[in-house]
PDB file of C-alpha atoms in Angstrom:
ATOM      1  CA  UNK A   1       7.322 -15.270  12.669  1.00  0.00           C
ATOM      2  CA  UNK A   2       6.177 -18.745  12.523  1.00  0.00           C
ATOM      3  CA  UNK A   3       8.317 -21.332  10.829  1.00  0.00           C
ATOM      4  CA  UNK A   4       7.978 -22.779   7.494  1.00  0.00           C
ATOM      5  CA  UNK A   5       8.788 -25.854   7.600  1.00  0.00           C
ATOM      6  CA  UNK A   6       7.335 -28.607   9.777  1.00  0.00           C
ATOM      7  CA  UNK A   7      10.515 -30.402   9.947  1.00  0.00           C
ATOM      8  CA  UNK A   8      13.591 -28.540   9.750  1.00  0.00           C
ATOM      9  CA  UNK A   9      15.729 -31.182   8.271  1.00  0.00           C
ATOM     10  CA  UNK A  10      17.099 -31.258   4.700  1.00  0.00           C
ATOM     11  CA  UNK A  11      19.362 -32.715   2.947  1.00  0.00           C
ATOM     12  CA  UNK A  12      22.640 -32.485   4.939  1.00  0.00           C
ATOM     13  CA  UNK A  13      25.000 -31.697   2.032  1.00  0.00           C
ATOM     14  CA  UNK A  14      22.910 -28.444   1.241  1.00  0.00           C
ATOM     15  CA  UNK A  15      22.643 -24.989   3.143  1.00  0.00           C
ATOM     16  CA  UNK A  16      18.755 -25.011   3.825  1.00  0.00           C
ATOM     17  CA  UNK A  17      17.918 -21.047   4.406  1.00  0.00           C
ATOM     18  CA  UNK A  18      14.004 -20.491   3.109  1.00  0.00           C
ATOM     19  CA  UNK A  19      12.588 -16.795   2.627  1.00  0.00           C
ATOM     20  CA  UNK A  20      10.099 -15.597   4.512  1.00  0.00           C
ATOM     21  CA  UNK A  21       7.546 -13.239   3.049  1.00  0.00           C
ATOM     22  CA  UNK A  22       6.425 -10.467   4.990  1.00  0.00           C
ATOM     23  CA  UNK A  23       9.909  -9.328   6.049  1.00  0.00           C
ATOM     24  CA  UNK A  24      10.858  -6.671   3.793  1.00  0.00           C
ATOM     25  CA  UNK A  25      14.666  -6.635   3.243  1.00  0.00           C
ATOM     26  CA  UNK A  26      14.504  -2.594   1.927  1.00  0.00           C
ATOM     27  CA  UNK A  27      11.714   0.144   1.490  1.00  0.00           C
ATOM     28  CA  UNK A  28      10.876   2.973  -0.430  1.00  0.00           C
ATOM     29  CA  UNK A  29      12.389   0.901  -3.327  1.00  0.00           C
ATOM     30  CA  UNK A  30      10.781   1.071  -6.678  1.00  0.00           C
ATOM     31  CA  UNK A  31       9.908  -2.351  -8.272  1.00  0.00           C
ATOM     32  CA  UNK A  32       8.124  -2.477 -12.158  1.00  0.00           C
ATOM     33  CA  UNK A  33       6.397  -5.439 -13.028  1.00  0.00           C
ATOM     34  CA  UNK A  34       4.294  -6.485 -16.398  1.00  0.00           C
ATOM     35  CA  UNK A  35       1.249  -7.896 -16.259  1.00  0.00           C
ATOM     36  CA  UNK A  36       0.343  -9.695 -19.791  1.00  0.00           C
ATOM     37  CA  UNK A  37      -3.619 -10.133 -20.163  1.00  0.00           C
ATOM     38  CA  UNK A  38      -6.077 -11.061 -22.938  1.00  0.00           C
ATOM     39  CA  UNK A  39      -6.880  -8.086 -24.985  1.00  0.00           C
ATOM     40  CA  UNK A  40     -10.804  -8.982 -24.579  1.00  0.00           C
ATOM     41  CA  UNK A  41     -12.600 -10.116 -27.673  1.00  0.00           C
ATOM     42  CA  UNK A  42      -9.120 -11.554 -28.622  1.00  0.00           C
ATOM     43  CA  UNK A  43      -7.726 -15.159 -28.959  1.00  0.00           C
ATOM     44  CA  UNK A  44      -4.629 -14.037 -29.599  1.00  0.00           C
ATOM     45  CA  UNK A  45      -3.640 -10.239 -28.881  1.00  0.00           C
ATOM     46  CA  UNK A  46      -1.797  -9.255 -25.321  1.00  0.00           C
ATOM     47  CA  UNK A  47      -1.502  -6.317 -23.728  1.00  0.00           C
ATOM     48  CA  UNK A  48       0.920  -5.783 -21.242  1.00  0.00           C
ATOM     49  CA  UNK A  49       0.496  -3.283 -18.555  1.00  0.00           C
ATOM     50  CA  UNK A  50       3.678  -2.042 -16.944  1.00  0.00           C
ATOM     51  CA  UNK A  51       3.045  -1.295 -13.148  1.00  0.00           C
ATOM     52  CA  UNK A  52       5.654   0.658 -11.007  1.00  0.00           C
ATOM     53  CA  UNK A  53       5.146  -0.590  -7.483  1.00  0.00           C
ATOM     54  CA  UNK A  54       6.514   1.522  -4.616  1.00  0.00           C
ATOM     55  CA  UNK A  55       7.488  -1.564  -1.654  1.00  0.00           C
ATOM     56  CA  UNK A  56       6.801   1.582   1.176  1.00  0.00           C
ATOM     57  CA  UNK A  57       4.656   0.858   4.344  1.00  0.00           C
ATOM     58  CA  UNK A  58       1.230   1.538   2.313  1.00  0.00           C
ATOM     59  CA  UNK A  59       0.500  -2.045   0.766  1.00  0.00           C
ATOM     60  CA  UNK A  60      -3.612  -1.101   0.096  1.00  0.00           C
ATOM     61  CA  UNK A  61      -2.912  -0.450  -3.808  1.00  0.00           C
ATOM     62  CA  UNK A  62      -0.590  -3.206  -4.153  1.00  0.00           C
ATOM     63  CA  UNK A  63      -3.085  -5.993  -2.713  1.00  0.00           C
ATOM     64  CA  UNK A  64      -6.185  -4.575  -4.688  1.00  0.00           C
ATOM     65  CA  UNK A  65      -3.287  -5.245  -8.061  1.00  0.00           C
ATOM     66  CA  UNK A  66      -2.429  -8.592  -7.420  1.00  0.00           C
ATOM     67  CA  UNK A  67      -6.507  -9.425  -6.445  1.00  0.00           C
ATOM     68  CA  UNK A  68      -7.364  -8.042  -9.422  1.00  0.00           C
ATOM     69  CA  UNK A  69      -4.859 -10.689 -11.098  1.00  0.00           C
ATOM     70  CA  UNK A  70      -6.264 -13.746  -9.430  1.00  0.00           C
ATOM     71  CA  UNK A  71      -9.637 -12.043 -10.752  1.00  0.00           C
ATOM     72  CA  UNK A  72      -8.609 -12.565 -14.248  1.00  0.00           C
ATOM     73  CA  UNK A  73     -10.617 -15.639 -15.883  1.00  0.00           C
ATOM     74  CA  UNK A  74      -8.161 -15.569 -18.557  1.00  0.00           C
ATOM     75  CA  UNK A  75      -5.068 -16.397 -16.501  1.00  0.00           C
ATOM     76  CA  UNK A  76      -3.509 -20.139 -16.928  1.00  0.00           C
ATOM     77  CA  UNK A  77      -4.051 -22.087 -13.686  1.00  0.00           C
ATOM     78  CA  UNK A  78      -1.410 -23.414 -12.181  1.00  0.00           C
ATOM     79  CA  UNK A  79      -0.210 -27.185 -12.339  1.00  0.00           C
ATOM     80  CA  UNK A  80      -2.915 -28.751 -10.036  1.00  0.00           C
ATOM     81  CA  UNK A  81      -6.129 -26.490 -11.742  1.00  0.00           C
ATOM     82  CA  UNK A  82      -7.445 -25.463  -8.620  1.00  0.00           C
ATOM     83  CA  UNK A  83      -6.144 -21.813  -9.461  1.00  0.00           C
ATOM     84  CA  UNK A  84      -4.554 -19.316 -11.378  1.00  0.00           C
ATOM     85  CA  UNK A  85      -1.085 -18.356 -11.018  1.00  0.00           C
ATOM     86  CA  UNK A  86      -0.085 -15.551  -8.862  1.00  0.00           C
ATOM     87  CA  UNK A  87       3.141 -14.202 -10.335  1.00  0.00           C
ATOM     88  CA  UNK A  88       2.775 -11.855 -13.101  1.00  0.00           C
ATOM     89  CA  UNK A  89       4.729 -13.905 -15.765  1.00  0.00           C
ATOM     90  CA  UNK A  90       7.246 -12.912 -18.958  1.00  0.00           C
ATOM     91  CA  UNK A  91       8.146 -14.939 -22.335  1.00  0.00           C
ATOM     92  CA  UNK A  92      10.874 -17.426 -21.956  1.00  0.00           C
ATOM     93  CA  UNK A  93      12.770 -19.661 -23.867  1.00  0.00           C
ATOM     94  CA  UNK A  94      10.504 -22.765 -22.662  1.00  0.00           C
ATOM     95  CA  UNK A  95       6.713 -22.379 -23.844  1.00  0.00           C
ATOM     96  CA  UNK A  96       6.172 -25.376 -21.009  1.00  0.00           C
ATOM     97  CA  UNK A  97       7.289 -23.259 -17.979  1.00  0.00           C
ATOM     98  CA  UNK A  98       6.225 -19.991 -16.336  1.00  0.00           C
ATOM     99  CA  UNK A  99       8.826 -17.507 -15.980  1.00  0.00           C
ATOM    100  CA  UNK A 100       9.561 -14.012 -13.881  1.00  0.00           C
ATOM    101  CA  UNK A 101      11.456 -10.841 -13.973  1.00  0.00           C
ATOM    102  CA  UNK A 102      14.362 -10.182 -11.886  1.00  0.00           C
ATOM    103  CA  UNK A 103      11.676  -7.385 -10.599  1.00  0.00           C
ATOM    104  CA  UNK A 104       8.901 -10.169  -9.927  1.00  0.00           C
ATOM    105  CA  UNK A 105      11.869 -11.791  -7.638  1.00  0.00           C
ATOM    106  CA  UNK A 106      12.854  -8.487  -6.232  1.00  0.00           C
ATOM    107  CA  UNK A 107       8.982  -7.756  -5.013  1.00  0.00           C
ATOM    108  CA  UNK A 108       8.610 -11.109  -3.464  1.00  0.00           C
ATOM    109  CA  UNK A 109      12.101 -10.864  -1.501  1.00  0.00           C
ATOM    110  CA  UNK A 110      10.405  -6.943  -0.280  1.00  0.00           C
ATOM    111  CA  UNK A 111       6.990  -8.498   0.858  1.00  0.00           C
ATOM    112  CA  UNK A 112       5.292  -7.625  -1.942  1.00  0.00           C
ATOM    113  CA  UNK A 113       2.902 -10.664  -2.202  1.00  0.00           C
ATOM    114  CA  UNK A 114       2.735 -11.472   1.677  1.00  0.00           C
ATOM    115  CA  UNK A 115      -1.051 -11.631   2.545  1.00  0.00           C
ATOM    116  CA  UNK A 116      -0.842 -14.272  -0.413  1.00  0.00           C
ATOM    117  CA  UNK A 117       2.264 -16.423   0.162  1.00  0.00           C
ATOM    118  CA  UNK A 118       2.976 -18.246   2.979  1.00  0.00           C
ATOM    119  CA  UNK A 119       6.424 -20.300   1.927  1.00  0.00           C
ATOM    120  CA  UNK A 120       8.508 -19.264  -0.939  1.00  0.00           C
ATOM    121  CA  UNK A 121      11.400 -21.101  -1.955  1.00  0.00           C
ATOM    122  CA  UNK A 122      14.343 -19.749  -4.228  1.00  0.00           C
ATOM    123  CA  UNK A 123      16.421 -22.672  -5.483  1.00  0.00           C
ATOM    124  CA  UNK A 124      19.557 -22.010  -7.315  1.00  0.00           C
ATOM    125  CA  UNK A 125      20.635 -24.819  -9.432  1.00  0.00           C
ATOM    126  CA  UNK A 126      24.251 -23.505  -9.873  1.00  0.00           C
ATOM    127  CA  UNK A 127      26.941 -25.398  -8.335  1.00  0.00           C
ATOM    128  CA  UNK A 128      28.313 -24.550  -4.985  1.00  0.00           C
ATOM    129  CA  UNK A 129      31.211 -22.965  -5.987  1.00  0.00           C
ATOM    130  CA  UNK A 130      29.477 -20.349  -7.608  1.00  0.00           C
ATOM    131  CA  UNK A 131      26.870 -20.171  -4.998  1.00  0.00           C
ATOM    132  CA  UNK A 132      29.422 -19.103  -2.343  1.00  0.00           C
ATOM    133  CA  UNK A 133      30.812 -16.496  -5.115  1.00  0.00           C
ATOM    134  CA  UNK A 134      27.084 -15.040  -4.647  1.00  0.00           C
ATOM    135  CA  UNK A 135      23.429 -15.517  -4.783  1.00  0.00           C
ATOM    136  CA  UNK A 136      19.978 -14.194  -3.986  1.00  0.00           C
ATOM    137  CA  UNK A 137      19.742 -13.810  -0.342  1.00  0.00           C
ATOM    138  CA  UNK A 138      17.503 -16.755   0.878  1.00  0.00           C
ATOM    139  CA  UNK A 139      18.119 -18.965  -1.833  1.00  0.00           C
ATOM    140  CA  UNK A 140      18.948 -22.410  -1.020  1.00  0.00           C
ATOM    141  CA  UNK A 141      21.481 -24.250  -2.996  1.00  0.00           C
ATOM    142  CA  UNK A 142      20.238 -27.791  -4.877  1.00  0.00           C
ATOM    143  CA  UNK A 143      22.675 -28.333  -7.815  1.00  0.00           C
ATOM    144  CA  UNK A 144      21.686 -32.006  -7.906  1.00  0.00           C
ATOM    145  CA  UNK A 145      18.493 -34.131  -8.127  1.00  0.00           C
ATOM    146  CA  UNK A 146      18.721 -35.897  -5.311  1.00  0.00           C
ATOM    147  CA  UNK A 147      19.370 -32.555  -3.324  1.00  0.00           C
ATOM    148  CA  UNK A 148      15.884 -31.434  -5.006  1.00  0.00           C
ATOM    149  CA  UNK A 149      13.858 -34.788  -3.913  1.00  0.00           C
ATOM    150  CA  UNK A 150      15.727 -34.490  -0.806  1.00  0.00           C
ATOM    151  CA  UNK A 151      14.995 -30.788   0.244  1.00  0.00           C
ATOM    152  CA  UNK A 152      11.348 -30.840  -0.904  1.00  0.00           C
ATOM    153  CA  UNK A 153       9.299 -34.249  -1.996  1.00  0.00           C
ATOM    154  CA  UNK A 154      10.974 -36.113   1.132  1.00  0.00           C
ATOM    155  CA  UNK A 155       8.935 -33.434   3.637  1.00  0.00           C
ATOM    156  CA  UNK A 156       7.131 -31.677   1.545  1.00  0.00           C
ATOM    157  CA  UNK A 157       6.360 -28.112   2.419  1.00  0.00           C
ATOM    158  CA  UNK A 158       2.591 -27.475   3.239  1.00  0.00           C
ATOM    159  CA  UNK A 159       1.229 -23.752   4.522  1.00  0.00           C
ATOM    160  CA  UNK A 160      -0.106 -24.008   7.387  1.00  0.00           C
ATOM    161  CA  UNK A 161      -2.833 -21.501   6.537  1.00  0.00           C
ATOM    162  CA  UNK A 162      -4.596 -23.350   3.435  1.00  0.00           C
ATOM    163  CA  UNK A 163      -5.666 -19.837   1.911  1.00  0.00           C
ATOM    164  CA  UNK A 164      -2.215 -19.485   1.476  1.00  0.00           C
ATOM    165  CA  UNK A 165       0.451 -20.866  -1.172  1.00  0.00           C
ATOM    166  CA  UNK A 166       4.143 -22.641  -1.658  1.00  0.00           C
ATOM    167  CA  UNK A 167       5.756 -21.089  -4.301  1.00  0.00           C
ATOM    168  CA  UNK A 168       9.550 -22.432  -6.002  1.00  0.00           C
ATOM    169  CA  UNK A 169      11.456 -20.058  -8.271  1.00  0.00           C
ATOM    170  CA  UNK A 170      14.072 -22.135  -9.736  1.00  0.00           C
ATOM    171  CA  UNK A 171      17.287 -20.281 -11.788  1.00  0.00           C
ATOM    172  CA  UNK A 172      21.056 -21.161 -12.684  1.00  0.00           C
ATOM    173  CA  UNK A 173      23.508 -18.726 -14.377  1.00  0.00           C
ATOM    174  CA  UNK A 174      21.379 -17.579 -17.062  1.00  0.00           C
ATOM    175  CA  UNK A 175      18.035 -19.744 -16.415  1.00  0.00           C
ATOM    176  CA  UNK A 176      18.857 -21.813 -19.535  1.00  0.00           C
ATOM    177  CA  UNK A 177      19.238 -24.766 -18.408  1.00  0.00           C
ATOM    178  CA  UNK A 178      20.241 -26.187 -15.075  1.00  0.00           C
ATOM    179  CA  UNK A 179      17.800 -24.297 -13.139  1.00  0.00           C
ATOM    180  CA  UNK A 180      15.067 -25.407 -16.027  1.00  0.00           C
ATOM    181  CA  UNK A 181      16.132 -28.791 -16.361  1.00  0.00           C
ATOM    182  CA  UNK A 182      15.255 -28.653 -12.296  1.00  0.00           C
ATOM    183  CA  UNK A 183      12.144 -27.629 -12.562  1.00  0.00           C
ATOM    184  CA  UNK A 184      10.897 -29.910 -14.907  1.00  0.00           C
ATOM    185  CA  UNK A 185      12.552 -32.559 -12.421  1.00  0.00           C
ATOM    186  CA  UNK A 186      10.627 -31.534  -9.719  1.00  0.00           C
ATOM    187  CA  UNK A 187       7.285 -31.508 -11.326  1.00  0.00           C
ATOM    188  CA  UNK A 188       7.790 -35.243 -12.913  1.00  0.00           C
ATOM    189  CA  UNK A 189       9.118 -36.411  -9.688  1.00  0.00           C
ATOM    190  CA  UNK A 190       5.942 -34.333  -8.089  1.00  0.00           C
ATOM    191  CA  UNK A 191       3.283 -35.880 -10.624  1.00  0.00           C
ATOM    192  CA  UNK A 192       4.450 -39.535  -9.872  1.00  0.00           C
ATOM    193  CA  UNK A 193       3.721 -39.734  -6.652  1.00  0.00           C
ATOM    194  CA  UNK A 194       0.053 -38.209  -7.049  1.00  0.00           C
ATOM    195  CA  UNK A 195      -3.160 -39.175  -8.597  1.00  0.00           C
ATOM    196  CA  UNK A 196      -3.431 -36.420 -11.503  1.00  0.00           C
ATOM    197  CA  UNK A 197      -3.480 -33.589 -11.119  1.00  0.00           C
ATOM    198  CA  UNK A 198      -2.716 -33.486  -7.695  1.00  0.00           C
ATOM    199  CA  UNK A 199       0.412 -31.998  -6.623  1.00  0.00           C
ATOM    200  CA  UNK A 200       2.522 -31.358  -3.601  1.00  0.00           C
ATOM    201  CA  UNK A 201       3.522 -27.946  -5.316  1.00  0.00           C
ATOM    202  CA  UNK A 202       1.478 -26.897  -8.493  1.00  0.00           C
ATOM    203  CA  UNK A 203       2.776 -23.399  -8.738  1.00  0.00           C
ATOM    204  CA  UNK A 204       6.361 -23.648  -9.858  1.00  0.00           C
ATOM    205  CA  UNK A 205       8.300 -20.460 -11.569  1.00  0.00           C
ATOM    206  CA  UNK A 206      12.207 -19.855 -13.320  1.00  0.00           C
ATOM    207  CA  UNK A 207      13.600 -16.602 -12.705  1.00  0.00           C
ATOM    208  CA  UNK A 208      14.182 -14.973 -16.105  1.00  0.00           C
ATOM    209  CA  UNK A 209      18.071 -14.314 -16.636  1.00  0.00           C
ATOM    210  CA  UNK A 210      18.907 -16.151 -14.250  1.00  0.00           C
ATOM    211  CA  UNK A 211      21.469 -15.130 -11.410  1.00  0.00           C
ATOM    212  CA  UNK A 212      23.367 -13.016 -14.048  1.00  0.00           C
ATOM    213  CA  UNK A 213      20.849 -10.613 -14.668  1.00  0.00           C
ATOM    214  CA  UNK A 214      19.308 -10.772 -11.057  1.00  0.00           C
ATOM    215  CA  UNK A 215      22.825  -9.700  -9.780  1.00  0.00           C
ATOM    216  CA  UNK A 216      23.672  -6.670 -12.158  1.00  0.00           C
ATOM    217  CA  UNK A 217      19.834  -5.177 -12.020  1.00  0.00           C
ATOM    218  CA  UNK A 218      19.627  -5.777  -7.788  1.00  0.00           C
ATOM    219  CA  UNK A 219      23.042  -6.417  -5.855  1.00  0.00           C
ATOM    220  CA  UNK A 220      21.658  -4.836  -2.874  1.00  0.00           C
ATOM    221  CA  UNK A 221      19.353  -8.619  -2.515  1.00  0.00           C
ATOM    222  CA  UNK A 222      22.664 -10.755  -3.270  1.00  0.00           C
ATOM    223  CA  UNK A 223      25.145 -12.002  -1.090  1.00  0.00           C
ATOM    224  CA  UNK A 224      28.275 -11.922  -1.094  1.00  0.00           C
ATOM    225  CA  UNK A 225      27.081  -9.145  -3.055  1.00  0.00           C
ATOM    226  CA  UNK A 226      28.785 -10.663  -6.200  1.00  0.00           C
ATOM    227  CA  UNK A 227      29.034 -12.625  -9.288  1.00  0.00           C
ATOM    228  CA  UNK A 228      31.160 -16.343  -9.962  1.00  0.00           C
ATOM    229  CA  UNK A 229      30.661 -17.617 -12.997  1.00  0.00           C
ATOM    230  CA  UNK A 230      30.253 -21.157 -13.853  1.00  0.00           C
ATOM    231  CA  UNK A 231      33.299 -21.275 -16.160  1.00  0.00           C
ATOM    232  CA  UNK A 232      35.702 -19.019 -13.643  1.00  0.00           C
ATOM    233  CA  UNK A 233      39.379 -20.335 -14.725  1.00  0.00           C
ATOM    234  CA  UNK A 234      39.839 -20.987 -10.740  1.00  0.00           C
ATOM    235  CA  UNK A 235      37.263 -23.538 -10.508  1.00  0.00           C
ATOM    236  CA  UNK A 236      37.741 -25.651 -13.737  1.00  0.00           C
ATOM    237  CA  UNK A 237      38.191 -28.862 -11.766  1.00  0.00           C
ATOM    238  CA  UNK A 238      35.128 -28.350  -9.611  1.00  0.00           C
ATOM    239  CA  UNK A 239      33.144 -27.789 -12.910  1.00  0.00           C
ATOM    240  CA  UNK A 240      34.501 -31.049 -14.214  1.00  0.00           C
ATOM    241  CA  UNK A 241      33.472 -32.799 -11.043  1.00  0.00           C
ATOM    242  CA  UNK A 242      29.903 -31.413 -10.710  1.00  0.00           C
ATOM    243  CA  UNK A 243      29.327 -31.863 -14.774  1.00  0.00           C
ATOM    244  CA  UNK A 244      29.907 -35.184 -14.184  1.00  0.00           C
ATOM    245  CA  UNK A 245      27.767 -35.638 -10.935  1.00  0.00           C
ATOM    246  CA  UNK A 246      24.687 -34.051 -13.090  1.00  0.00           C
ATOM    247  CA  UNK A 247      24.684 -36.426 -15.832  1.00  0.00           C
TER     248      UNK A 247
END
C-alpha cells in the first residue's frame, strides 16, 4: 500500500498511526447505515432509508449505493463547495457540524468507502490516559490544539490521486464536546490560512456517541479492547492537569 502521508513526521508528543482504507480489518460483518434524503417535492420532509451492508468480498452493490449518494443534488456540499459529502450523516447536538454512526465508522475502518477515500483520519480528542485505556484502532491521539495544528495544518495531508478525498472524524467520550470543540478548531484554523472557501480539508465529520458508544456497539475495532473513562477515580490528577492544559 502506498503511504499517506508525504512526510511522516508529526507532532512528537502524539502517537501518529493513520487508517488506511482498503484494508478490511473483518468480513462477512454486517454494517446498517441511514441515508437521510429530500422527500422530493419537499422543503422540509426526510426520509431515511436504512441500508444493511454486508463488508464480504462482493463490493459491486455497495459502490453503486454510495454513487448513487454523491448523485443526490440535494446533499449539502462539503466545506470548500466543490462537492457533496460522502458519509451518510445523522442528527447531532450541533446543527453546524456533520455527524456519523458508530456503523458509518465501523464501514470505513472495513473498506467500505475505499475506491472513494484515499486518507482517513480518526482523531480522538480524549486525553491520553484514556486513550491508552482504549480507542478505535487507527485513531491518532490530539487532546490539544497545538497537537491538531501540529499533526495536520503544519503538513497538510493531500491524496495523491485528486479523484480521491481526506476525510477527519473527530470524537471524545461522548462527542459532546472535546472532540467538537476540535473540529470547529480545525476548520477556523483551516479557513485562515485560505482565500474562502478554499480549504486544506473541507470534509470534516464527529463520530456520534463518541468513544462510549463506538466501544459497547463494536469492541472487536477497539484496542485495548476497552473502555477508561475521563473521570476514572485513578486518574483524577491527570484530569486536573490536562483540564488545565485545554483552557
Amino acid at each position: 500500500c502506498r503511504q499517506l502521508f508525504r512526510s511522516p513526521l508529526g507532532p512528537s508528543s502524539v502517537p501518529s498511526p493513520v487508517l488506511k482504507w482498503g484494508q478490511p480489518l473483518d468480513r462477512d460483518t454486517p454494517v446498517k447505515a441511514k441515508w437521510q434524503r429530500r422527500v422530493a417535492g419537499s422543503c422540509d420532509k426526510e426520509a431515511s432509508v436504512e441500508v444493511v451492508v454486508w463488508l464480504g468480498p462482493s463490493r459491486s452493490a455497495q459502490l453503486e449505493e454510495i454513487e448513487n449518494l454523491l448523485a443526490n443534488d440535494d446533499q449539502e456540499l462539503t466545506g470548500d463547495f466543490s462537492k457533496p459529502h460522502l458519509l451518510p450523516t445523522v442528527e447531532g447536538k450541533d446543527l453546524g457540524l456533520k455527524y456519523i454512526s458508530p456503523g458509518t465508522l465501523a464501514a470505513l475502518l472495513t473498506g467500505h468507502f475505499s475506491s472513494f477515500i484515499e486518507s482517513g483520519i480518526v482523531v480522538d480528542s480524549r486525553y491520553p490516559y484514556e486513550y491508552e485505556g482504549g480507542h478505535v484502532k487507527g485513531a491518532v491521539n490530539l487532546p490539544l490544539q497545538r497537537d491538531v495544528e501540529e499533526f495536520l495544518l503544519e503538513q497538510p495531508i493531500v491524496p495523491l490521486d485528486a479523484s480521491k478525498r481526506v476525510i477527519i472524524i473527530f470524537h471524545c467520550e461522548f462527542s459532546v464536546e472535546r472532540g467538537p470543540k476540535m473540529c470547529k478548531f480545525l476548520r477556523q484554523m483551516d479557513r485562515s490560512r485560505h482565500e474562502y472557501p478554499k480549504l486544506h480539508y473541507p470534509e470534516l465529520y464527529v463520530l456520534k456517541g463518541g468513544y462510549h458508544e463506538f466501544f459497547f456497539q463494536f469492541p472487536s475495532h477497539c484496542e485495548p479492547q476497552d473502555y477508561r473513562p475521563m473521570e476514572h477515580p485513578a486518574f483524577k490528577e491527570e484530569l486536573r492537569k490536562f483540564r488545565g492544559q485545554s483552557q
